[in-house]
Amino acid sequence: MTLYIDYADEIESLIASEALPAGQRLPSVREVSRRRKLSVSTVLQAYRLLEARGLIDARPRSGYYVSSHGAQYPQRPHSAPMVTPAVASVAVDRSELIHAVLHASRSRALIPLGSAFPDPQLFPFARLRRAVYRGLRDIDPHQSVEDLSPGNAELRRQIAIRYHLDGHTVDPEEIVITHGALEALNLCLQAVTRPGDTVLIESPTFYGALQSIERLGRRAIEIPNDPATGLDLARLRDCLATQRPAACWLMPTFQNPTGALMSAENKRLLVELLCAHEIPLIEDDAYAELYYGTQRPPPAHAFDTTGNVLHCGTFSKCLAPGYRIGWAMPGRFAAQVLRCKLESTLAASLPAQVGLAQYLGGSHYDRHLCELRAELQTRRDRIIDRLHRHLPADIEFTQPEGGYVLWLRLPPDIDARELHRRALAAGVAIAPGVLFSTGNTFAGHVRLNYGHPKTTELDEGIARLGTIIDRWHGPGSASSYPR
Amino acid sequence: MTLYIDYADEIESLIASEALPAGQRLPSVREVSRRRKLSVSTVLQAYRLLEARGLIDARPRSGYYVSSHGAQYPQRPHSAPMVTPAVASVAVDRSELIHAVLHASRSRALIPLGSAFPDPQLFPFARLRRAVYRGLRDIDPHQSVEDLSPGNAELRRQIAIRYHLDGHTVDPEEIVITHGALEALNLCLQAVTRPGDTVLIESPTFYGALQSIERLGRRAIEIPNDPATGLDLARLRDCLATQRPAACWLMPTFQNPTGALMSAENKRLLVELLCAHEIPLIEDDAYAELYYGTQRPPPAHAFDTTGNVLHCGTFSKCLAPGYRIGWAMPGRFAAQVLRCKLESTLAASLPAQVGLAQYLGGSHYDRHLCELRAELQTRRDRIIDRLHRHLPADIEFTQPEGGYVLWLRLPPDIDARELHRRALAAGVAIAPGVLFSTGNTFAGHVRLNYGHPKTTELDEGIARLGTIIDRWHGPGSASSYPR
């Protein structure tokens, strides 16, 4: 399955160590195939992956060569747009702005660098369609009125098996099926907080958290988030010395918008710290299946021994966008979450539930995930290459190890909302940093989605952003950025 | 399609006028078929319908005879368990009880007279399954991330066409697809009220309204509801003279639990009155397609000229239980409802949306509805007959003209919660009246679902209730009720 990725990684390390210097011609596809006993198509895939990563170039009728800029990659710091928001509980009023920006970004005519979704072409829609048909054929009609929340038993069993395969044993009875992770998160927030309560969030944070906190009349405290390593535990500890939040809402794995991944050890410390203060942790684990490494990072939930973690997952990012199937594992708050689910939307949709249960019972899912992860990693490498090529040298951006978004700090004089407006005019959507916190801390940041645009769109989108930034100070200013 | 119903109605009127007296033998099926130019199966269906209505009996190897009790039918008052709750805004704390009762009633081993759902066998699951398959085959995968709320355009168009066919023109752009009517109602309530606000509800009311009001921290004022004619407008007018509710939540058509139907004129007055006081009306129209008459009763929304009515519909009761597809038409509150939908559950499930759009675009729906309505009317007639046979003469119950629940007042010394407990022990679930208001006004009432149990279950369930009530005061007391 991943032979071509292994071979590409091998070549990449040779390029990184300059064993293969810039300008070096690579051995021909047929030659490698013969000598390494790899199929021609595997070698070709590996070369294409390296091309996508910006490490090699194809020259017509000549072969593949190490790129002139490839050997320096990676060349920039990928972390540290660090912020220190004040530790104070604030009312949230960002929702109007978030809706306006997202609404403006929804047209299919735009290059979707601002999207929250992956490329729909990456998902097995035809297989899912057949699974829905078979799933609906096999059920007893009585299930339509009996399979209310917590949801279809076979689907919950399959979800539990997935965790088990990744080394984390959960009880299917603990799982409540929801309309996507967004509903799961909202149910959990309502289960553990009341209007007026304060919720600890990370900064920057998923804008859905800001909208829920605002709509439900809660307040927020923002704790800084390192764009590479996730939540700052020291700052969390300081905050808990003076504040009494009712809950904490975090995304410890491939955080949206930064792509940050907390280490397993830090997740364990986080769970212990919050447990000691009896503060429930709402864990958004939406991107966990999209890891580029060798195994799924453990969720914070895996370190929970007291039922204090309300864990939320979804198939929307990794298998079935649009199906709106997610789940909550609400620990000791299971009864409250289940009641809230029954009262607000009753149950998840039957065709989607039985279809996913059917699909997960088959053998295709791991193959799909393997391909999806490789493709997203390829796209990450590609956007990083294009950012290097087209954007000024004083930007910084993260290099996520999973998911499909990265977080970028613009040059100091560039305002992200204004960039968003100019980019829209140029046919490109981006997500300005102001969507991801209660204040203006991230006025100079943007989130870029590299998993949604097609390859040519990605190239073109980054090139256009580069042009806009070059022209920021009017004609003639382009040269102010070294290239 | 409905020839057999027409013929059955004709015979029923002959029985009612005693033109066909009790004990009279009906002409044979073949004879009627020949003389009236009806097919044998049509006449047979008509006779079976009359049998279900309790008006005629089949005698083996002899034919059909007018029942001895048929000519007196209907023999009891069907309205007036009238109540006069105090006009005061109260906090609601009924949710725990409601969950406990509903949870206890969920076992498939019980005869489901307490269910909120219709018989799953009454729905075209196989056709819907094929429609889902075709719908998923035909869509562009990009729709999975683009068809967010307000929802699939073709489905919204089809819903608008349904209203149009019933004489009520609506704009598809006004429709927001939701996870069933329950989500639509919850979104509307959140759009027009804030925590602490008071909501006008009817008494008795749908328990989902009580749960939403409690969970979202609103308060309630209950306005009495005539079990036959719906909300008492004079009481509403009195209430509005002294109170300032933020919204009004009603079910003007085939109300749950009473089955009451407000007249079109009263709906018009209701809309005018609430508009004059600038109080938004949340209209739950979940049962409207299940009318037994010749046309769909107009919704209150049809009389709204100012966008003050937030209308909510669903396919859960009439076509696709378990699919969780409903909709809101929120009038001038459209933007708020749409935002709340996007923030809380994002969008409705794709397979269910495209499947229903596909199905509605075909020609089967009207046929299905016609059969469903006839079947539910038959079941209503049957339960009324069985209530007459098995329950004491001093009960009263409604005779709904649509839907599948009726509302029954027990003899004065019978407590409905205790009856619920004894009935569960006897394998029968009922819905005690205490679920349907904030206080104990309806301690002596029950809601009975005649649309869910199979025919034999219905007979057996009512017979068991009769036995329990007979034994209420211990051995020997059965004779205290004339039969």
JSON list of N, CA, C and O in Angstrom, two decimals, chain A residues 343-344, chain B residues 89-95 98 182 185-186 189-190 193-202 205-222 247-250 282 437-438:
[
{"chain": "A", "resi": 343, "resn": "GLU", "atom": "N", "xyz": [-33.59, 15.43, 23.63]},
{"chain": "A", "resi": 343, "resn": "GLU", "atom": "CA", "xyz": [-34.48, 16.59, 23.69]},
{"chain": "A", "resi": 343, "resn": "GLU", "atom": "C", "xyz": [-34.27, 17.57, 22.54]},
{"chain": "A", "resi": 343, "resn": "GLU", "atom": "O", "xyz": [-35.16, 18.34, 22.21]},
{"chain": "A", "resi": 344, "resn": "SER", "atom": "N", "xyz": [-33.06, 17.57, 21.95]},
{"chain": "A", "resi": 344, "resn": "SER", "atom": "CA", "xyz": [-32.80, 18.62, 20.97]},
{"chain": "A", "resi": 344, "resn": "SER", "atom": "C", "xyz": [-32.91, 18.14, 19.53]},
{"chain": "A", "resi": 344, "resn": "SER", "atom": "O", "xyz": [-33.43, 18.86, 18.68]},
{"chain": "B", "resi": 89, "resn": "SER", "atom": "N", "xyz": [-46.48, 32.66, 34.84]},
{"chain": "B", "resi": 89, "resn": "SER", "atom": "CA", "xyz": [-45.27, 32.13, 34.24]},
{"chain": "B", "resi": 89, "resn": "SER", "atom": "C", "xyz": [-44.57, 31.24, 35.27]},
{"chain": "B", "resi": 89, "resn": "SER", "atom": "O", "xyz": [-44.34, 31.65, 36.39]},
{"chain": "B", "resi": 90, "resn": "VAL", "atom": "N", "xyz": [-44.28, 30.02, 34.88]},
{"chain": "B", "resi": 90, "resn": "VAL", "atom": "CA", "xyz": [-43.65, 29.09, 35.82]},
{"chain": "B", "resi": 90, "resn": "VAL", "atom": "C", "xyz": [-42.38, 28.51, 35.24]},
{"chain": "B", "resi": 90, "resn": "VAL", "atom": "O", "xyz": [-42.24, 28.36, 34.03]},
{"chain": "B", "resi": 91, "resn": "ALA", "atom": "N", "xyz": [-41.44, 28.17, 36.14]},
{"chain": "B", "resi": 91, "resn": "ALA", "atom": "CA", "xyz": [-40.29, 27.38, 35.72]},
{"chain": "B", "resi": 91, "resn": "ALA", "atom": "C", "xyz": [-40.77, 25.97, 35.44]},
{"chain": "B", "resi": 91, "resn": "ALA", "atom": "O", "xyz": [-41.76, 25.52, 36.00]},
{"chain": "B", "resi": 92, "resn": "VAL", "atom": "N", "xyz": [-40.09, 25.28, 34.56]},
{"chain": "B", "resi": 92, "resn": "VAL", "atom": "CA", "xyz": [-40.51, 23.95, 34.15]},
{"chain": "B", "resi": 92, "resn": "VAL", "atom": "C", "xyz": [-39.50, 22.93, 34.67]},
{"chain": "B", "resi": 92, "resn": "VAL", "atom": "O", "xyz": [-38.29, 23.13, 34.54]},
{"chain": "B", "resi": 93, "resn": "ASP", "atom": "N", "xyz": [-39.97, 21.85, 35.30]},
{"chain": "B", "resi": 93, "resn": "ASP", "atom": "CA", "xyz": [-39.04, 20.84, 35.79]},
{"chain": "B", "resi": 93, "resn": "ASP", "atom": "C", "xyz": [-39.61, 19.44, 35.58]},
{"chain": "B", "resi": 93, "resn": "ASP", "atom": "O", "xyz": [-39.58, 18.60, 36.47]},
{"chain": "B", "resi": 94, "resn": "ARG", "atom": "N", "xyz": [-40.15, 19.22, 34.40]},
{"chain": "B", "resi": 94, "resn": "ARG", "atom": "CA", "xyz": [-40.82, 17.96, 34.12]},
{"chain": "B", "resi": 94, "resn": "ARG", "atom": "C", "xyz": [-39.93, 16.97, 33.37]},
{"chain": "B", "resi": 94, "resn": "ARG", "atom": "O", "xyz": [-40.30, 15.83, 33.16]},
{"chain": "B", "resi": 95, "resn": "SER", "atom": "N", "xyz": [-38.73, 17.42, 32.97]},
{"chain": "B", "resi": 95, "resn": "SER", "atom": "CA", "xyz": [-37.93, 16.65, 32.01]},
{"chain": "B", "resi": 95, "resn": "SER", "atom": "C", "xyz": [-37.52, 15.29, 32.57]},
{"chain": "B", "resi": 95, "resn": "SER", "atom": "O", "xyz": [-37.59, 14.28, 31.88]},
{"chain": "B", "resi": 98, "resn": "ILE", "atom": "N", "xyz": [-40.39, 12.92, 32.39]},
{"chain": "B", "resi": 98, "resn": "ILE", "atom": "CA", "xyz": [-40.70, 12.56, 31.00]},
{"chain": "B", "resi": 98, "resn": "ILE", "atom": "C", "xyz": [-39.72, 11.51, 30.50]},
{"chain": "B", "resi": 98, "resn": "ILE", "atom": "O", "xyz": [-40.11, 10.49, 29.93]},
{"chain": "B", "resi": 182, "resn": "LEU", "atom": "N", "xyz": [-38.28, 18.29, 15.65]},
{"chain": "B", "resi": 182, "resn": "LEU", "atom": "CA", "xyz": [-37.81, 18.63, 17.00]},
{"chain": "B", "resi": 182, "resn": "LEU", "atom": "C", "xyz": [-36.66, 19.63, 16.94]},
{"chain": "B", "resi": 182, "resn": "LEU", "atom": "O", "xyz": [-36.64, 20.62, 17.69]},
{"chain": "B", "resi": 185, "resn": "LEU", "atom": "N", "xyz": [-38.07, 23.07, 15.84]},
{"chain": "B", "resi": 185, "resn": "LEU", "atom": "CA", "xyz": [-38.74, 23.77, 16.94]},
{"chain": "B", "resi": 185, "resn": "LEU", "atom": "C", "xyz": [-37.72, 24.35, 17.92]},
{"chain": "B", "resi": 185, "resn": "LEU", "atom": "O", "xyz": [-37.86, 25.49, 18.38]},
{"chain": "B", "resi": 186, "resn": "ASN", "atom": "N", "xyz": [-36.71, 23.57, 18.25]},
{"chain": "B", "resi": 186, "resn": "ASN", "atom": "CA", "xyz": [-35.67, 24.05, 19.16]},
{"chain": "B", "resi": 186, "resn": "ASN", "atom": "C", "xyz": [-34.90, 25.24, 18.59]},
{"chain": "B", "resi": 186, "resn": "ASN", "atom": "O", "xyz": [-34.59, 26.19, 19.31]},
{"chain": "B", "resi": 189, "resn": "LEU", "atom": "N", "xyz": [-37.20, 28.26, 18.80]},
{"chain": "B", "resi": 189, "resn": "LEU", "atom": "CA", "xyz": [-37.31, 28.78, 20.17]},
{"chain": "B", "resi": 189, "resn": "LEU", "atom": "C", "xyz": [-36.06, 29.57, 20.53]},
{"chain": "B", "resi": 189, "resn": "LEU", "atom": "O", "xyz": [-36.15, 30.66, 21.13]},
{"chain": "B", "resi": 190, "resn": "GLN", "atom": "N", "xyz": [-34.89, 29.05, 20.16]},
{"chain": "B", "resi": 190, "resn": "GLN", "atom": "CA", "xyz": [-33.65, 29.76, 20.47]},
{"chain": "B", "resi": 190, "resn": "GLN", "atom": "C", "xyz": [-33.53, 31.07, 19.68]},
{"chain": "B", "resi": 190, "resn": "GLN", "atom": "O", "xyz": [-32.90, 32.02, 20.13]},
{"chain": "B", "resi": 193, "resn": "THR", "atom": "N", "xyz": [-36.25, 33.66, 21.58]},
{"chain": "B", "resi": 193, "resn": "THR", "atom": "CA", "xyz": [-36.29, 33.88, 23.04]},
{"chain": "B", "resi": 193, "resn": "THR", "atom": "C", "xyz": [-34.89, 33.81, 23.63]},
{"chain": "B", "resi": 193, "resn": "THR", "atom": "O", "xyz": [-33.96, 33.30, 23.02]},
{"chain": "B", "resi": 194, "resn": "ARG", "atom": "N", "xyz": [-34.77, 34.33, 24.83]},
{"chain": "B", "resi": 194, "resn": "ARG", "atom": "CA", "xyz": [-33.51, 34.30, 25.58]},
{"chain": "B", "resi": 194, "resn": "ARG", "atom": "C", "xyz": [-33.77, 33.61, 26.92]},
{"chain": "B", "resi": 194, "resn": "ARG", "atom": "O", "xyz": [-34.92, 33.53, 27.35]},
{"chain": "B", "resi": 195, "resn": "PRO", "atom": "N", "xyz": [-32.71, 33.14, 27.60]},
{"chain": "B", "resi": 195, "resn": "PRO", "atom": "CA", "xyz": [-32.93, 32.53, 28.92]},
{"chain": "B", "resi": 195, "resn": "PRO", "atom": "C", "xyz": [-33.71, 33.49, 29.84]},
{"chain": "B", "resi": 195, "resn": "PRO", "atom": "O", "xyz": [-33.46, 34.69, 29.85]},
{"chain": "B", "resi": 196, "resn": "GLY", "atom": "N", "xyz": [-34.66, 32.93, 30.58]},
{"chain": "B", "resi": 196, "resn": "GLY", "atom": "CA", "xyz": [-35.50, 33.72, 31.47]},
{"chain": "B", "resi": 196, "resn": "GLY", "atom": "C", "xyz": [-36.78, 34.19, 30.83]},
{"chain": "B", "resi": 196, "resn": "GLY", "atom": "O", "xyz": [-37.72, 34.58, 31.53]},
{"chain": "B", "resi": 197, "resn": "ASP", "atom": "N", "xyz": [-36.84, 34.20, 29.50]},
{"chain": "B", "resi": 197, "resn": "ASP", "atom": "CA", "xyz": [-38.06, 34.60, 28.80]},
{"chain": "B", "resi": 197, "resn": "ASP", "atom": "C", "xyz": [-39.20, 33.62, 29.07]},
{"chain": "B", "resi": 197, "resn": "ASP", "atom": "O", "xyz": [-38.97, 32.45, 29.37]},
{"chain": "B", "resi": 198, "resn": "THR", "atom": "N", "xyz": [-40.42, 34.13, 28.90]},
{"chain": "B", "resi": 198, "resn": "THR", "atom": "CA", "xyz": [-41.60, 33.28, 29.07]},
{"chain": "B", "resi": 198, "resn": "THR", "atom": "C", "xyz": [-42.17, 32.88, 27.71]},
{"chain": "B", "resi": 198, "resn": "THR", "atom": "O", "xyz": [-42.23, 33.68, 26.79]},
{"chain": "B", "resi": 199, "resn": "VAL", "atom": "N", "xyz": [-42.56, 31.61, 27.62]},
{"chain": "B", "resi": 199, "resn": "VAL", "atom": "CA", "xyz": [-43.14, 31.07, 26.38]},
{"chain": "B", "resi": 199, "resn": "VAL", "atom": "C", "xyz": [-44.57, 30.63, 26.67]},
{"chain": "B", "resi": 199, "resn": "VAL", "atom": "O", "xyz": [-44.82, 29.90, 27.63]},
{"chain": "B", "resi": 200, "resn": "LEU", "atom": "N", "xyz": [-45.50, 31.07, 25.83]},
{"chain": "B", "resi": 200, "resn": "LEU", "atom": "CA", "xyz": [-46.89, 30.62, 25.93]},
{"chain": "B", "resi": 200, "resn": "LEU", "atom": "C", "xyz": [-47.00, 29.24, 25.30]},
{"chain": "B", "resi": 200, "resn": "LEU", "atom": "O", "xyz": [-46.61, 29.05, 24.15]},
{"chain": "B", "resi": 201, "resn": "ILE", "atom": "N", "xyz": [-47.53, 28.28, 26.05]},
{"chain": "B", "resi": 201, "resn": "ILE", "atom": "CA", "xyz": [-47.79, 26.96, 25.48]},
{"chain": "B", "resi": 201, "resn": "ILE", "atom": "C", "xyz": [-49.24, 26.59, 25.76]},
{"chain": "B", "resi": 201, "resn": "ILE", "atom": "O", "xyz": [-49.91, 27.23, 26.58]},
{"chain": "B", "resi": 202, "resn": "GLU", "atom": "N", "xyz": [-49.73, 25.58, 25.06]},
{"chain": "B", "resi": 202, "resn": "GLU", "atom": "CA", "xyz": [-51.09, 25.14, 25.32]},
{"chain": "B", "resi": 202, "resn": "GLU", "atom": "C", "xyz": [-51.06, 24.05, 26.38]},
{"chain": "B", "resi": 202, "resn": "GLU", "atom": "O", "xyz": [-50.02, 23.48, 26.68]},
{"chain": "B", "resi": 205, "resn": "THR", "atom": "N", "xyz": [-49.83, 20.03, 26.46]},
{"chain": "B", "resi": 205, "resn": "THR", "atom": "CA", "xyz": [-48.92, 20.35, 25.37]},
{"chain": "B", "resi": 205, "resn": "THR", "atom": "C", "xyz": [-48.02, 19.17, 25.04]},
{"chain": "B", "resi": 205, "resn": "THR", "atom": "O", "xyz": [-47.89, 18.24, 25.83]},
{"chain": "B", "resi": 206, "resn": "PHE", "atom": "N", "xyz": [-47.40, 19.22, 23.88]},
{"chain": "B", "resi": 206, "resn": "PHE", "atom": "CA", "xyz": [-46.37, 18.25, 23.48]},
{"chain": "B", "resi": 206, "resn": "PHE", "atom": "C", "xyz": [-45.23, 18.32, 24.50]},
{"chain": "B", "resi": 206, "resn": "PHE", "atom": "O", "xyz": [-44.70, 19.38, 24.78]},
{"chain": "B", "resi": 207, "resn": "TYR", "atom": "N", "xyz": [-44.84, 17.16, 25.06]},
{"chain": "B", "resi": 207, "resn": "TYR", "atom": "CA", "xyz": [-43.83, 17.22, 26.12]},
{"chain": "B", "resi": 207, "resn": "TYR", "atom": "C", "xyz": [-42.48, 17.73, 25.63]},
{"chain": "B", "resi": 207, "resn": "TYR", "atom": "O", "xyz": [-41.68, 18.24, 26.41]},
{"chain": "B", "resi": 208, "resn": "GLY", "atom": "N", "xyz": [-42.21, 17.61, 24.33]},
{"chain": "B", "resi": 208, "resn": "GLY", "atom": "CA", "xyz": [-40.96, 18.17, 23.78]},
{"chain": "B", "resi": 208, "resn": "GLY", "atom": "C", "xyz": [-40.85, 19.67, 24.04]},
{"chain": "B", "resi": 208, "resn": "GLY", "atom": "O", "xyz": [-39.75, 20.18, 24.23]},
{"chain": "B", "resi": 209, "resn": "ALA", "atom": "N", "xyz": [-41.99, 20.36, 24.03]},
{"chain": "B", "resi": 209, "resn": "ALA", "atom": "CA", "xyz": [-41.97, 21.80, 24.33]},
{"chain": "B", "resi": 209, "resn": "ALA", "atom": "C", "xyz": [-41.55, 22.03, 25.78]},
{"chain": "B", "resi": 209, "resn": "ALA", "atom": "O", "xyz": [-40.74, 22.91, 26.08]},
{"chain": "B", "resi": 210, "resn": "LEU", "atom": "N", "xyz": [-42.09, 21.22, 26.68]},
{"chain": "B", "resi": 210, "resn": "LEU", "atom": "CA", "xyz": [-41.72, 21.37, 28.09]},
{"chain": "B", "resi": 210, "resn": "LEU", "atom": "C", "xyz": [-40.23, 21.11, 28.29]},
{"chain": "B", "resi": 210, "resn": "LEU", "atom": "O", "xyz": [-39.55, 21.83, 29.04]},
{"chain": "B", "resi": 211, "resn": "GLN", "atom": "N", "xyz": [-39.71, 20.09, 27.61]},
{"chain": "B", "resi": 211, "resn": "GLN", "atom": "CA", "xyz": [-38.29, 19.76, 27.77]},
{"chain": "B", "resi": 211, "resn": "GLN", "atom": "C", "xyz": [-37.39, 20.87, 27.22]},
{"chain": "B", "resi": 211, "resn": "GLN", "atom": "O", "xyz": [-36.39, 21.23, 27.83]},
{"chain": "B", "resi": 212, "resn": "SER", "atom": "N", "xyz": [-37.76, 21.43, 26.07]},
{"chain": "B", "resi": 212, "resn": "SER", "atom": "CA", "xyz": [-36.95, 22.50, 25.50]},
{"chain": "B", "resi": 212, "resn": "SER", "atom": "C", "xyz": [-36.96, 23.73, 26.39]},
{"chain": "B", "resi": 212, "resn": "SER", "atom": "O", "xyz": [-35.92, 24.36, 26.61]},
{"chain": "B", "resi": 213, "resn": "ILE", "atom": "N", "xyz": [-38.13, 24.07, 26.88]},
{"chain": "B", "resi": 213, "resn": "ILE", "atom": "CA", "xyz": [-38.26, 25.26, 27.73]},
{"chain": "B", "resi": 213, "resn": "ILE", "atom": "C", "xyz": [-37.43, 25.09, 29.00]},
{"chain": "B", "resi": 213, "resn": "ILE", "atom": "O", "xyz": [-36.72, 26.00, 29.42]},
{"chain": "B", "resi": 214, "resn": "GLU", "atom": "N", "xyz": [-37.48, 23.89, 29.57]},
{"chain": "B", "resi": 214, "resn": "GLU", "atom": "CA", "xyz": [-36.70, 23.63, 30.78]},
{"chain": "B", "resi": 214, "resn": "GLU", "atom": "C", "xyz": [-35.20, 23.66, 30.50]},
{"chain": "B", "resi": 214, "resn": "GLU", "atom": "O", "xyz": [-34.43, 24.33, 31.20]},
{"chain": "B", "resi": 215, "resn": "ARG", "atom": "N", "xyz": [-34.79, 22.93, 29.45]},
{"chain": "B", "resi": 215, "resn": "ARG", "atom": "CA", "xyz": [-33.36, 22.81, 29.16]},
{"chain": "B", "resi": 215, "resn": "ARG", "atom": "C", "xyz": [-32.74, 24.15, 28.82]},
{"chain": "B", "resi": 215, "resn": "ARG", "atom": "O", "xyz": [-31.60, 24.45, 29.18]},
{"chain": "B", "resi": 216, "resn": "LEU", "atom": "N", "xyz": [-33.50, 24.99, 28.10]},
{"chain": "B", "resi": 216, "resn": "LEU", "atom": "CA", "xyz": [-32.95, 26.27, 27.65]},
{"chain": "B", "resi": 216, "resn": "LEU", "atom": "C", "xyz": [-33.21, 27.40, 28.65]},
{"chain": "B", "resi": 216, "resn": "LEU", "atom": "O", "xyz": [-32.94, 28.57, 28.37]},
{"chain": "B", "resi": 217, "resn": "GLY", "atom": "N", "xyz": [-33.74, 27.04, 29.81]},
{"chain": "B", "resi": 217, "resn": "GLY", "atom": "CA", "xyz": [-33.89, 28.04, 30.88]},
{"chain": "B", "resi": 217, "resn": "GLY", "atom": "C", "xyz": [-34.96, 29.09, 30.59]},
{"chain": "B", "resi": 217, "resn": "GLY", "atom": "O", "xyz": [-34.86, 30.22, 31.06]},
{"chain": "B", "resi": 218, "resn": "ARG", "atom": "N", "xyz": [-35.98, 28.74, 29.83]},
{"chain": "B", "resi": 218, "resn": "ARG", "atom": "CA", "xyz": [-37.13, 29.63, 29.64]},
{"chain": "B", "resi": 218, "resn": "ARG", "atom": "C", "xyz": [-38.19, 29.28, 30.68]},
{"chain": "B", "resi": 218, "resn": "ARG", "atom": "O", "xyz": [-38.07, 28.30, 31.40]},
{"chain": "B", "resi": 219, "resn": "ARG", "atom": "N", "xyz": [-39.25, 30.09, 30.74]},
{"chain": "B", "resi": 219, "resn": "ARG", "atom": "CA", "xyz": [-40.37, 29.83, 31.61]},
{"chain": "B", "resi": 219, "resn": "ARG", "atom": "C", "xyz": [-41.63, 29.61, 30.76]},
{"chain": "B", "resi": 219, "resn": "ARG", "atom": "O", "xyz": [-41.62, 29.90, 29.57]},
{"chain": "B", "resi": 220, "resn": "ALA", "atom": "N", "xyz": [-42.70, 29.09, 31.37]},
{"chain": "B", "resi": 220, "resn": "ALA", "atom": "CA", "xyz": [-43.88, 28.75, 30.59]},
{"chain": "B", "resi": 220, "resn": "ALA", "atom": "C", "xyz": [-45.15, 29.35, 31.19]},
{"chain": "B", "resi": 220, "resn": "ALA", "atom": "O", "xyz": [-45.28, 29.46, 32.41]},
{"chain": "B", "resi": 221, "resn": "ILE", "atom": "N", "xyz": [-46.08, 29.76, 30.32]},
{"chain": "B", "resi": 221, "resn": "ILE", "atom": "CA", "xyz": [-47.46, 30.03, 30.72]},
{"chain": "B", "resi": 221, "resn": "ILE", "atom": "C", "xyz": [-48.34, 29.08, 29.91]},
{"chain": "B", "resi": 221, "resn": "ILE", "atom": "O", "xyz": [-48.19, 28.97, 28.69]},
{"chain": "B", "resi": 222, "resn": "GLU", "atom": "N", "xyz": [-49.26, 28.40, 30.61]},
{"chain": "B", "resi": 222, "resn": "GLU", "atom": "CA", "xyz": [-50.11, 27.43, 29.93]},
{"chain": "B", "resi": 222, "resn": "GLU", "atom": "C", "xyz": [-51.50, 28.01, 29.66]},
{"chain": "B", "resi": 222, "resn": "GLU", "atom": "O", "xyz": [-52.14, 28.55, 30.57]},
{"chain": "B", "resi": 247, "resn": "ALA", "atom": "N", "xyz": [-42.68, 34.48, 23.20]},
{"chain": "B", "resi": 247, "resn": "ALA", "atom": "CA", "xyz": [-43.07, 33.66, 22.05]},
{"chain": "B", "resi": 247, "resn": "ALA", "atom": "C", "xyz": [-44.23, 32.76, 22.45]},
{"chain": "B", "resi": 247, "resn": "ALA", "atom": "O", "xyz": [-44.55, 32.64, 23.63]},
{"chain": "B", "resi": 248, "resn": "CYS", "atom": "N", "xyz": [-44.83, 32.14, 21.45]},
{"chain": "B", "resi": 248, "resn": "CYS", "atom": "CA", "xyz": [-45.94, 31.23, 21.65]},
{"chain": "B", "resi": 248, "resn": "CYS", "atom": "C", "xyz": [-45.64, 29.97, 20.84]},
{"chain": "B", "resi": 248, "resn": "CYS", "atom": "O", "xyz": [-45.27, 30.06, 19.68]},
{"chain": "B", "resi": 249, "resn": "TRP", "atom": "N", "xyz": [-45.74, 28.79, 21.46]},
{"chain": "B", "resi": 249, "resn": "TRP", "atom": "CA", "xyz": [-45.41, 27.51, 20.80]},
{"chain": "B", "resi": 249, "resn": "TRP", "atom": "C", "xyz": [-46.67, 26.65, 20.81]},
{"chain": "B", "resi": 249, "resn": "TRP", "atom": "O", "xyz": [-47.10, 26.24, 21.88]},
{"chain": "B", "resi": 250, "resn": "LEU", "atom": "N", "xyz": [-47.22, 26.38, 19.63]},
{"chain": "B", "resi": 250, "resn": "LEU", "atom": "CA", "xyz": [-48.49, 25.67, 19.53]},
{"chain": "B", "resi": 250, "resn": "LEU", "atom": "C", "xyz": [-48.47, 24.62, 18.42]},
{"chain": "B", "resi": 250, "resn": "LEU", "atom": "O", "xyz": [-47.66, 24.69, 17.51]},
{"chain": "B", "resi": 282, "resn": "ILE", "atom": "N", "xyz": [-44.48, 30.00, 17.11]},
{"chain": "B", "resi": 282, "resn": "ILE", "atom": "CA", "xyz": [-43.79, 28.79, 16.65]},
{"chain": "B", "resi": 282, "resn": "ILE", "atom": "C", "xyz": [-44.86, 27.73, 16.43]},
{"chain": "B", "resi": 282, "resn": "ILE", "atom": "O", "xyz": [-45.51, 27.29, 17.38]},
{"chain": "B", "resi": 437, "resn": "SER", "atom": "N", "xyz": [-47.99, 18.58, 30.88]},
{"chain": "B", "resi": 437, "resn": "SER", "atom": "CA", "xyz": [-48.13, 19.93, 31.42]},
{"chain": "B", "resi": 437, "resn": "SER", "atom": "C", "xyz": [-47.16, 20.11, 32.58]},
{"chain": "B", "resi": 437, "resn": "SER", "atom": "O", "xyz": [-46.50, 19.16, 33.00]},
{"chain": "B", "resi": 438, "resn": "THR", "atom": "N", "xyz": [-47.09, 21.33, 33.09]},
{"chain": "B", "resi": 438, "resn": "THR", "atom": "CA", "xyz": [-46.11, 21.62, 34.14]},
{"chain": "B", "resi": 438, "resn": "THR", "atom": "C", "xyz": [-46.59, 21.12, 35.50]},
{"chain": "B", "resi": 438, "resn": "THR", "atom": "O", "xyz": [-45.79, 20.96, 36.41]}
]
